[in-house]
mmCIF file of C-alpha atoms and ligand atoms in Angstrom:
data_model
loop_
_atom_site.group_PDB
_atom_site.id
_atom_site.type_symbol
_atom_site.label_atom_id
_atom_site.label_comp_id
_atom_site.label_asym_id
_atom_site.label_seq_id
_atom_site.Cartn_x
_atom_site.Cartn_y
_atom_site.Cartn_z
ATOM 1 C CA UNK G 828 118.836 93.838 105.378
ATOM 2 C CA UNK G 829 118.496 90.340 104.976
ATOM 3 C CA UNK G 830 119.279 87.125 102.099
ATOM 4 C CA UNK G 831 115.990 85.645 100.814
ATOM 5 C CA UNK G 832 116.459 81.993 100.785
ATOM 6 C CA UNK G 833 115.066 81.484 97.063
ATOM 7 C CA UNK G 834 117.972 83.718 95.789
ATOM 8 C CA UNK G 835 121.121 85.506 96.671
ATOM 9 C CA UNK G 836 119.574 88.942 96.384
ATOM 10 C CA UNK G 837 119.160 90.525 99.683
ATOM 11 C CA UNK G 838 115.643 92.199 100.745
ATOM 12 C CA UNK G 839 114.989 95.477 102.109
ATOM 13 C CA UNK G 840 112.408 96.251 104.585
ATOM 14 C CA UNK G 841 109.972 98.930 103.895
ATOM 15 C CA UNK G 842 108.649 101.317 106.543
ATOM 16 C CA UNK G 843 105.002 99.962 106.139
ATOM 17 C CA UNK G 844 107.233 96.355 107.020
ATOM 18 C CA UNK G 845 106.724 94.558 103.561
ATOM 19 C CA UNK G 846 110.547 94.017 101.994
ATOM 20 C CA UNK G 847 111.426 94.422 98.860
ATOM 21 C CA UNK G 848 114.611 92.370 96.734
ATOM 22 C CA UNK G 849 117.055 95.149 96.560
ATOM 23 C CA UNK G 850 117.413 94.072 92.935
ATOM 24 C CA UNK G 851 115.137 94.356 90.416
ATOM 25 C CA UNK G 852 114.326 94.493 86.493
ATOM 26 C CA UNK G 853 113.529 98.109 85.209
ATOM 27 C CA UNK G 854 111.587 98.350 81.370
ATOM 28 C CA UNK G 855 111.312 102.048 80.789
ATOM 29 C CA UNK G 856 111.661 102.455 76.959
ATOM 30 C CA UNK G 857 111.100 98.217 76.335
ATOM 31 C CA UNK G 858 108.512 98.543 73.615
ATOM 32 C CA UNK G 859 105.240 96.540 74.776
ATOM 33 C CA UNK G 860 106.074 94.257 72.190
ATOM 34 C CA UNK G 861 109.035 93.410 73.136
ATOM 35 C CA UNK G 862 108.716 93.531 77.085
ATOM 36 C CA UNK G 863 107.074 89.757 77.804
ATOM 37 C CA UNK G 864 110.540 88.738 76.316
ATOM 38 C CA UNK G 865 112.779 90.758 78.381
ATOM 39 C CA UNK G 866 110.808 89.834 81.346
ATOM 40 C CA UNK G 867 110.952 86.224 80.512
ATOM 41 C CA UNK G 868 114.673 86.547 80.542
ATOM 42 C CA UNK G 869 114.769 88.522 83.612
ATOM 43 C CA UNK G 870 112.666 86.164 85.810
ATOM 44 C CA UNK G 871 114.756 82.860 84.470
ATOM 45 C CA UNK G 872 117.743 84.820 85.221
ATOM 46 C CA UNK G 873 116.309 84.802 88.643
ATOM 47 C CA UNK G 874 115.214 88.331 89.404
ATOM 48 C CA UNK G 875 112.059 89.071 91.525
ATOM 49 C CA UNK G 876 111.234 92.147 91.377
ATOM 50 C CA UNK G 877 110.005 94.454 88.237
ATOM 51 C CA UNK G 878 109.268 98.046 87.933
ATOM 52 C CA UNK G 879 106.971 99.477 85.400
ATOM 53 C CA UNK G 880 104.944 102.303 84.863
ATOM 54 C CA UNK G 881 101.785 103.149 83.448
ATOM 55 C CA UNK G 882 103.448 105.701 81.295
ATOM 56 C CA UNK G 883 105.777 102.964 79.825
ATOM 57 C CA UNK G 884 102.787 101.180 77.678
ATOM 58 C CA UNK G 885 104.379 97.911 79.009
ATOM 59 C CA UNK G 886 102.324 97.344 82.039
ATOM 60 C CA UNK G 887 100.719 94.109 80.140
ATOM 61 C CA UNK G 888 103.806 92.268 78.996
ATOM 62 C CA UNK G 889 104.721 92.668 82.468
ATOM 63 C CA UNK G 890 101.513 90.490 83.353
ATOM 64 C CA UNK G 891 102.181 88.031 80.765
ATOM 65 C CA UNK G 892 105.579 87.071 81.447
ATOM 66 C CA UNK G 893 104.744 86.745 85.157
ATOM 67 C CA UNK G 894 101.860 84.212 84.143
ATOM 68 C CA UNK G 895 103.907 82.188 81.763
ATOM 69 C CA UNK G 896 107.213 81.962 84.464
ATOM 70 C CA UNK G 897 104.366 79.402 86.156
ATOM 71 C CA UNK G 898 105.592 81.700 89.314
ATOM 72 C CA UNK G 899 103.393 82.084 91.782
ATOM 73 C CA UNK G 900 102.097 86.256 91.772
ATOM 74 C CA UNK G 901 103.715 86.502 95.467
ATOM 75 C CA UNK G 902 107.019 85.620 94.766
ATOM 76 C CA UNK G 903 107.558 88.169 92.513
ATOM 77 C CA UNK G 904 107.060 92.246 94.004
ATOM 78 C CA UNK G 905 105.687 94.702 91.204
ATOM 79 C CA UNK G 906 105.724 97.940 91.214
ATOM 80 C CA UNK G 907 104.039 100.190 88.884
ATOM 81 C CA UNK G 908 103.659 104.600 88.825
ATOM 82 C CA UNK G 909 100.733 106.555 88.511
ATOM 83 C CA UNK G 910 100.745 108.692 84.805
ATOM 84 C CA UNK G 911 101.246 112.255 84.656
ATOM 85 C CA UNK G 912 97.559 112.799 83.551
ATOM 86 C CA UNK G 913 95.759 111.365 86.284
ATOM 87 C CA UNK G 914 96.994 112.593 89.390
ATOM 88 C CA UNK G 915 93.336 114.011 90.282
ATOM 89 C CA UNK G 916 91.801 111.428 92.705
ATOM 90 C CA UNK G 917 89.051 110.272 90.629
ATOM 91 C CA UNK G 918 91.264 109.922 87.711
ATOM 92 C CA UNK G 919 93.803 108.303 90.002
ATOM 93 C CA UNK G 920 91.566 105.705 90.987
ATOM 94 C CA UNK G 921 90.440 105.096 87.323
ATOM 95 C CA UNK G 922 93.930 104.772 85.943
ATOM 96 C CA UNK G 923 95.334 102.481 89.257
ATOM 97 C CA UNK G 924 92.382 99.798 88.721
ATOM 98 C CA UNK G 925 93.524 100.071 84.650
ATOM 99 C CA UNK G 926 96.905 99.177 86.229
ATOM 100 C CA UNK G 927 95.628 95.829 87.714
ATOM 101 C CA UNK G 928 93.712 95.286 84.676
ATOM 102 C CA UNK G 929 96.794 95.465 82.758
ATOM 103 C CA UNK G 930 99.519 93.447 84.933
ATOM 104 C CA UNK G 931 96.070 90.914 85.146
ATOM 105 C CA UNK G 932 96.349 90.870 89.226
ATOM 106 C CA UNK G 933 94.332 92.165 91.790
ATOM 107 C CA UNK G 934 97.611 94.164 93.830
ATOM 108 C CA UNK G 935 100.801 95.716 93.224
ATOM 109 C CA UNK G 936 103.276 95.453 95.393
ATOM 110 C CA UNK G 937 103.944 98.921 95.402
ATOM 111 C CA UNK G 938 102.455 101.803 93.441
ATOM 112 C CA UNK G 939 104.109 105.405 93.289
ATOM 113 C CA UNK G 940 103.040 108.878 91.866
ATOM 114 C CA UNK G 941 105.374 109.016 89.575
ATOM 115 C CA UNK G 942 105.927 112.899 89.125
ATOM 116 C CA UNK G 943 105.470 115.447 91.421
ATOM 117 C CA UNK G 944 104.276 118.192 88.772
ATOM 118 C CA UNK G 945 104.546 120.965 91.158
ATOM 119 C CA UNK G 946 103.623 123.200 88.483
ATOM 120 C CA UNK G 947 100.646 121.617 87.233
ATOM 121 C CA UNK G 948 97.056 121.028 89.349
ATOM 122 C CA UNK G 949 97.994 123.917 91.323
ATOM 123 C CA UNK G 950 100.669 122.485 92.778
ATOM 124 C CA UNK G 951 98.443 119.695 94.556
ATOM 125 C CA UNK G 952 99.969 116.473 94.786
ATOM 126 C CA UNK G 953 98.852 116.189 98.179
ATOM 127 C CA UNK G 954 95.031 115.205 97.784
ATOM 128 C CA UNK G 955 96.888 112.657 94.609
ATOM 129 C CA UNK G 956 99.160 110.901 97.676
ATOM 130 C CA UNK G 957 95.900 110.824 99.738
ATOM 131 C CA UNK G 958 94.385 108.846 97.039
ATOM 132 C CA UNK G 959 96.665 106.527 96.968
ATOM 133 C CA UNK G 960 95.999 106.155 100.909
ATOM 134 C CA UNK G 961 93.137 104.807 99.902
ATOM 135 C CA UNK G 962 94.899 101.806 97.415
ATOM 136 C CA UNK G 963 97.140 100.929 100.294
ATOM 137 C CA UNK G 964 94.175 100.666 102.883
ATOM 138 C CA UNK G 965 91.926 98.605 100.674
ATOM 139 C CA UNK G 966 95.085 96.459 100.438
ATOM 140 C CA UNK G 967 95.040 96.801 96.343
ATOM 141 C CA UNK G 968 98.434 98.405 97.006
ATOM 142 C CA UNK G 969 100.569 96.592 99.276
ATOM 143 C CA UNK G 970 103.174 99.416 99.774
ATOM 144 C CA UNK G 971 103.051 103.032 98.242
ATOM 145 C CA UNK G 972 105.457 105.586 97.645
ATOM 146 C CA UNK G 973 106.813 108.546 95.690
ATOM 147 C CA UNK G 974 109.103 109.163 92.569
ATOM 148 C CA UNK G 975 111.164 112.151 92.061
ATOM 149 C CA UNK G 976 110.184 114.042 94.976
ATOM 150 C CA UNK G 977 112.795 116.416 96.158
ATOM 151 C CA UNK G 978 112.631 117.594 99.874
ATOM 152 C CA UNK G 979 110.459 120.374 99.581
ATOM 153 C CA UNK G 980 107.942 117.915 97.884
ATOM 154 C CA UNK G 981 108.626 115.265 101.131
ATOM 155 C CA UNK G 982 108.051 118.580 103.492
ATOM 156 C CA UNK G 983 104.948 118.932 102.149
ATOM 157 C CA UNK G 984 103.552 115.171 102.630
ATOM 158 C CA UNK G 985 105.012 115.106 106.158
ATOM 159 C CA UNK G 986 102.824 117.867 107.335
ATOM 160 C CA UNK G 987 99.726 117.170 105.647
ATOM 161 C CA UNK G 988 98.986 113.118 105.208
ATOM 162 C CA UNK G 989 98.905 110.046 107.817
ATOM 163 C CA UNK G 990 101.412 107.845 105.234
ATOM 164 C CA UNK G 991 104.799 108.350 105.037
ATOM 165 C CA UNK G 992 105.874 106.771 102.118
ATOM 166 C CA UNK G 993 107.586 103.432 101.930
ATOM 167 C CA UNK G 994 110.073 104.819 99.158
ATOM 168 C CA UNK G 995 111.168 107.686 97.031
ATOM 169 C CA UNK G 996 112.430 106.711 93.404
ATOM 170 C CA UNK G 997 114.971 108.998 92.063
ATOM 171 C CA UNK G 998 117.581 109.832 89.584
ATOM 172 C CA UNK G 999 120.711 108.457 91.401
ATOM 173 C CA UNK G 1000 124.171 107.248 89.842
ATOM 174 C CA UNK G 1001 127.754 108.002 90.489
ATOM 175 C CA UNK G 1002 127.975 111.617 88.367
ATOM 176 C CA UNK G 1003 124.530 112.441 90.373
ATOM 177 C CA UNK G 1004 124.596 111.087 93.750
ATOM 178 C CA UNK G 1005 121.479 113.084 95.183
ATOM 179 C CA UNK G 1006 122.586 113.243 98.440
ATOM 180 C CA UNK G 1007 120.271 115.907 99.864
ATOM 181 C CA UNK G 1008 117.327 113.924 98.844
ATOM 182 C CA UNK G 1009 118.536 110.526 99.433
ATOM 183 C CA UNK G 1010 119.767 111.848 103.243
ATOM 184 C CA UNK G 1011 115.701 113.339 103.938
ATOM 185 C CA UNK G 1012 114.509 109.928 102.865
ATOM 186 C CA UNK G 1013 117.508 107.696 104.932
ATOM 187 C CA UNK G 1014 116.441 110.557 108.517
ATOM 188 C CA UNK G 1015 112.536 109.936 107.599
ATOM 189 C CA UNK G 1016 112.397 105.654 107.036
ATOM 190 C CA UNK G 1017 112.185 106.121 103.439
ATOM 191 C CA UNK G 1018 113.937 103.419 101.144
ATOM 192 C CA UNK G 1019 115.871 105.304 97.992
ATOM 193 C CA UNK G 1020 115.297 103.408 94.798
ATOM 194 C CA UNK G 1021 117.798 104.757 92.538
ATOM 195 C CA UNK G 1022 116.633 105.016 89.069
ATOM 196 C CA UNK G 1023 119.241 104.957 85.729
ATOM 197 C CA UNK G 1024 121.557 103.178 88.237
ATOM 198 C CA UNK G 1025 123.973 102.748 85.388
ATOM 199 C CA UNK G 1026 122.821 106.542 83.685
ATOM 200 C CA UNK G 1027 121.713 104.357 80.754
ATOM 201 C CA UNK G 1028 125.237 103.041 80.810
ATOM 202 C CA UNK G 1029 126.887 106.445 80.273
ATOM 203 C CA UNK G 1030 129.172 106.385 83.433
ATOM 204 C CA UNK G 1031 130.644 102.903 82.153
ATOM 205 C CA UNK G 1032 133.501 104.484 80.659
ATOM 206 C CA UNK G 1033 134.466 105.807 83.704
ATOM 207 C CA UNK G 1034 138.367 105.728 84.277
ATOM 208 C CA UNK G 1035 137.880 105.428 87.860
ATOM 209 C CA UNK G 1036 135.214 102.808 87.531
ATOM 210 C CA UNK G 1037 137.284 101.098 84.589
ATOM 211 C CA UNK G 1038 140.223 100.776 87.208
ATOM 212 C CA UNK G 1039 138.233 98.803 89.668
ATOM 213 C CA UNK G 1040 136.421 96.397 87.699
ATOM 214 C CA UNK G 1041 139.709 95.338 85.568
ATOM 215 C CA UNK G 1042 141.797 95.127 89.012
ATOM 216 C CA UNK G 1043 138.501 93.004 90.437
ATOM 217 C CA UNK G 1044 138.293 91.169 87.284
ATOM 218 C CA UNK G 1045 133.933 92.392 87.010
ATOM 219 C CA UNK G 1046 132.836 94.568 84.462
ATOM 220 C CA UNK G 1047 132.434 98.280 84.923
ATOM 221 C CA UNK G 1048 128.134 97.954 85.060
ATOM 222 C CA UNK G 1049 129.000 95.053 88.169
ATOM 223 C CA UNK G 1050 131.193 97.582 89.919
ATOM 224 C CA UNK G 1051 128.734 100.383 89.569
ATOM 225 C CA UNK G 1052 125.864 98.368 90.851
ATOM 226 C CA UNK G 1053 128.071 96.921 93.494
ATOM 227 C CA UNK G 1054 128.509 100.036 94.423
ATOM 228 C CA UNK G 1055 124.674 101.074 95.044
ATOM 229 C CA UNK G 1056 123.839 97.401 96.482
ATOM 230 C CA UNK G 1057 126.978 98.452 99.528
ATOM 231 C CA UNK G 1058 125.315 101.788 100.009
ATOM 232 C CA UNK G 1059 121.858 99.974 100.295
ATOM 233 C CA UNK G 1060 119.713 101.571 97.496
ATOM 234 C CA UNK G 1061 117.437 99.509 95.725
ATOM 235 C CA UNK G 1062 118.133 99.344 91.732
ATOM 236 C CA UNK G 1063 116.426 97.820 88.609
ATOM 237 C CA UNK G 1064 119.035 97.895 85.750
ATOM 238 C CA UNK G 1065 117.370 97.798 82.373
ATOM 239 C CA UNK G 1066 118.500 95.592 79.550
ATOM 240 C CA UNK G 1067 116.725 93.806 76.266
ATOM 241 C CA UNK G 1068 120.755 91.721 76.579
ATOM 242 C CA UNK G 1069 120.381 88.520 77.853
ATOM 243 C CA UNK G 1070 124.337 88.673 78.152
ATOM 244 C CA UNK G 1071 123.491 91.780 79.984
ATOM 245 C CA UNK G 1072 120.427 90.419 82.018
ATOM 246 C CA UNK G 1073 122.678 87.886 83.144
ATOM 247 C CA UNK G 1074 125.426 90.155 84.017
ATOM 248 C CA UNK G 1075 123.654 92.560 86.052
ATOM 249 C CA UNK G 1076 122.206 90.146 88.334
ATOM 250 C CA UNK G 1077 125.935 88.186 89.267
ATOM 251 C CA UNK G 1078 126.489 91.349 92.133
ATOM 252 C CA UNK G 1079 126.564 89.115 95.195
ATOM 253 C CA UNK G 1080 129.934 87.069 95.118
ATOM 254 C CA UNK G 1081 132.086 89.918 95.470
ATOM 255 C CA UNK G 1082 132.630 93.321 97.567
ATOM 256 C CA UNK G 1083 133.815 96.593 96.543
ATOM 257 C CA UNK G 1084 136.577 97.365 99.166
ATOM 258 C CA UNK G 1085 135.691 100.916 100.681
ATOM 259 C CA UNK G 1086 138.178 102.913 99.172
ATOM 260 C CA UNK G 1087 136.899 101.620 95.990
ATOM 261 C CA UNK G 1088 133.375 102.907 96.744
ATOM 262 C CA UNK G 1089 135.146 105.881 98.811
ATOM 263 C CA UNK G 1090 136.049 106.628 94.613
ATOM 264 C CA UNK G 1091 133.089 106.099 93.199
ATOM 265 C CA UNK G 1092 131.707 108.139 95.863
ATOM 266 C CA UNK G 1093 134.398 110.944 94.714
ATOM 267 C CA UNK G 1094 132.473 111.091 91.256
ATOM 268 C CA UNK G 1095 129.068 112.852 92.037
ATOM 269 C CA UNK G 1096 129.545 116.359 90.376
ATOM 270 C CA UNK G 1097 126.180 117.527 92.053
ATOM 271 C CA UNK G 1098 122.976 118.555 89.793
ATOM 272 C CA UNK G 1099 125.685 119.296 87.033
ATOM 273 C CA UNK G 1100 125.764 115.143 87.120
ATOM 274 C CA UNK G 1101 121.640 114.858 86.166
ATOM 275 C CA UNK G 1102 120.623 113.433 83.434
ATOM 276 C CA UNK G 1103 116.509 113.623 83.583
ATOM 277 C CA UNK G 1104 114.520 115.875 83.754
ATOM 278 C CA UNK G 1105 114.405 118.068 87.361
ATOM 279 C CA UNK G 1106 111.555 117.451 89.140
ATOM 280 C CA UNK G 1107 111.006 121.241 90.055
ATOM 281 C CA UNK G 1108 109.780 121.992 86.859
ATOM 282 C CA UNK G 1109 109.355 118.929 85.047
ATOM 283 C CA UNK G 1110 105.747 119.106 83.364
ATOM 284 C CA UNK G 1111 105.239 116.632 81.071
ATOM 285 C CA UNK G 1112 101.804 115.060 80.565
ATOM 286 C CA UNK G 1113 101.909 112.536 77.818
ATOM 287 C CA UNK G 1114 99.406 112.959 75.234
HETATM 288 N N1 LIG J 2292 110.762 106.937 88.133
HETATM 289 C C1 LIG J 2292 111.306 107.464 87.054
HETATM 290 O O1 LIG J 2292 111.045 108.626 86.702
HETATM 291 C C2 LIG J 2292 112.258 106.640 86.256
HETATM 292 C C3 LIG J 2292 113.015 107.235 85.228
HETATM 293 C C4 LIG J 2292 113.910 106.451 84.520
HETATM 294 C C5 LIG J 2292 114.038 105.100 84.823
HETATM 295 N N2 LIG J 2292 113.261 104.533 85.811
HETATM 296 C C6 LIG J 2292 113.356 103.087 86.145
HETATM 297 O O2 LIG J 2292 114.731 102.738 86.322
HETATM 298 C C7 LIG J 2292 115.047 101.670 85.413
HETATM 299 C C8 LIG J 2292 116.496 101.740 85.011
HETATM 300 O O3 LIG J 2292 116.817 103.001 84.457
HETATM 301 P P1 LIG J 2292 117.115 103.250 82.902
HETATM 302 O O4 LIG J 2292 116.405 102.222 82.112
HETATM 303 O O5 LIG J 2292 116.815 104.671 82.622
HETATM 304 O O6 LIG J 2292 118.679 103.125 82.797
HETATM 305 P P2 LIG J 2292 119.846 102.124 83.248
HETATM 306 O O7 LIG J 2292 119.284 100.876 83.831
HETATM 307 O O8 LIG J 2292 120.813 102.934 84.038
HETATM 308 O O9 LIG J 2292 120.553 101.810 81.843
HETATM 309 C C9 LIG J 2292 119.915 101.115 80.818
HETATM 310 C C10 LIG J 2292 120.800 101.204 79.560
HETATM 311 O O10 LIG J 2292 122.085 100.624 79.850
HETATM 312 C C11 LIG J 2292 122.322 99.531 78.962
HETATM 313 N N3 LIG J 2292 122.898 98.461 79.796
HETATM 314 C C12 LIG J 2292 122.250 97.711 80.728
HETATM 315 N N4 LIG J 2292 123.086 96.843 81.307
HETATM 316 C C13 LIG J 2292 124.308 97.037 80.739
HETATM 317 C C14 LIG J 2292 125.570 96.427 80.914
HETATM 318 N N5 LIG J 2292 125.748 95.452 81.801
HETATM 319 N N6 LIG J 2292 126.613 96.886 80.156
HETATM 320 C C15 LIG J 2292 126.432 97.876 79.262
HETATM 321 N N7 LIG J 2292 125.255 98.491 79.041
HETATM 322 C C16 LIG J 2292 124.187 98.074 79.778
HETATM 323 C C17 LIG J 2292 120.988 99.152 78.359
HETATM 324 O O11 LIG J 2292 121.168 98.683 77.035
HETATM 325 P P3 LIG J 2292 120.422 97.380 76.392
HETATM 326 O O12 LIG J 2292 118.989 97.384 76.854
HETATM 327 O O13 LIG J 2292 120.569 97.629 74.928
HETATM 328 O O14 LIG J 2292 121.191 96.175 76.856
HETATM 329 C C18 LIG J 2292 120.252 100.488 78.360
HETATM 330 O O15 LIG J 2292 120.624 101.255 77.228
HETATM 331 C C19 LIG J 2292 114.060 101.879 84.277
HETATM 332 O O16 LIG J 2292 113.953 100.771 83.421
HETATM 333 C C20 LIG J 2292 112.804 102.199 85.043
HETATM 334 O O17 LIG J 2292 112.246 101.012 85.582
HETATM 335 C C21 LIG J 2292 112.391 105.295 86.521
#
């Protein structure tokens, strides 16, 4: 891990060696409309690093707010998910160059299946990750990865493909730790991005976590993310807040002392703790 010197955010570097701010800007459930804005905020605020998804609709705002920052495109990493629909290569390929289209670049910093869909095309998201090989070889995707793989789904890569993907994004707060995925990705070089880092701010009322942040004098959505930042996942809060924009970025001039994260730790209560859907048998294909 090491500080960026445009920003106090630290970076993370990737198995494929391309790093990564370990904080970022999520805008799942931003309507299009509304996501330039947010984004605006975000990137004034000072974060680098936005993840979107093709099955958000907001791909485009993403792309405008970029362009109007007056940032240059490599100072800020994108990443962006391959839709449920699509995972058959030549629909992959379709829907990854409507991707760039929408951001208006010519890469992504990172692009990840987004679902596994075991149930669905036969259980074949092998020939899918093989297509995106091919984005990350023609340099269109700088780094690719997976989302809400479980081990079996990992397994199953290892064996069969050349790639071993750069990172796995998963459901991952303190009720719903995911520690036997999150230890296969830490064995095999893969960088956890821990999605609903906050569980759409349902573990703020926390006692535990209430404790800390009034001793520490942060708020309870500072402590939380504190506590992914020490255990080195890479998070993108979501927020349409400035106030909380703002708040979620000031992480980096204080530490969470380790029995403090040693009780956050003591709050996973194991798949009883998820909030999403499980990726075993989650089939959705939006319409
Ligand atoms: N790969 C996947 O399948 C997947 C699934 C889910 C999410 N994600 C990614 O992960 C990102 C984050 O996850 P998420 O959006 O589900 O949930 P989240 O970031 O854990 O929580 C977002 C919710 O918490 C509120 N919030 C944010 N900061 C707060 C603060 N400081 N104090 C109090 N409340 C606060 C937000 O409200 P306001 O907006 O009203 O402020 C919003 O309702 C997504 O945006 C997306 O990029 C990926």
């Amino acid at each position: 891990m090491s500080t960026s010197p445009t920003s106090t955010v630290p970076t993370i570097e990737l198995n494929d060696g391309h790093v990564v701010p370990q904080l970022g800007f999520g805008v799942f459930q931003i309507p299009p409309a509304e996501t330039a804005q947010a984004v605006s905020v975000a990137l004034e605020t000072g974060y680098r690093h936005i993840d979107t998804a093709e099955m958000y609709g907001n791909e485009r705002g993403v792309g405008e707010a970029l362009r109007a920052s007056g940032l240059d495109r490599a100072d800020v990493f994108i990443t962006s998910k391959l839709n449920n629909g699509f995972h058959e290569p030549e629909a992959a390929r379709a829907a990854f160059a409507g991707t760039l289209e929408e951001l208006g670049s010519d890469y992504v910093d990172l692009f990840l299946i987004h679902w596994p869909l075991p149930t669905l095309y036969g259980g074949d998201f092998v020939s899918t990750w093989k297509t995106l090989e091919e984005f990350h070889a023609d340099g269109r995707a700088r780094s690719i990865g997976v989302s809400n793989f479980q081990v079996a789904h990992l397994e199953r890569l290892a064996e069969t493909c050349d790639v071993v993907p750069a990172v796995n994004q998963v459901e991952l707060h303190p009720s719903f730790q995911n520690r036997d995925v999150d230890a296969y990705d830490r064995a095999h070089g893969i960088a956890t991005e821990a999605w609903s880092p906050i569980a759409q701010g349902q573990v703020l009322g926390d006692a535990a976590v209430n404790e800390i942040a009034d001793r520490i004098g942060k708020t309870p959505a500072q402590v939380v993310l504190r506590w992914h930042i020490q255990h080195g996942n890479i998070v993108f809060p979501k927020s349409t807040t400035p106030a909380r924009i703002e708040e979620n970025f000031a992480l980096f001039d204080f530490a969470l002392e380790p029995d403090d994260v040693a009780k956050i730790d003591a709050l996973d209560r194991g798949e009883a703790g998820r909030n999403g859907p499980n990726p075993d048998v989650f089939d959705y294909v939006p319409g």
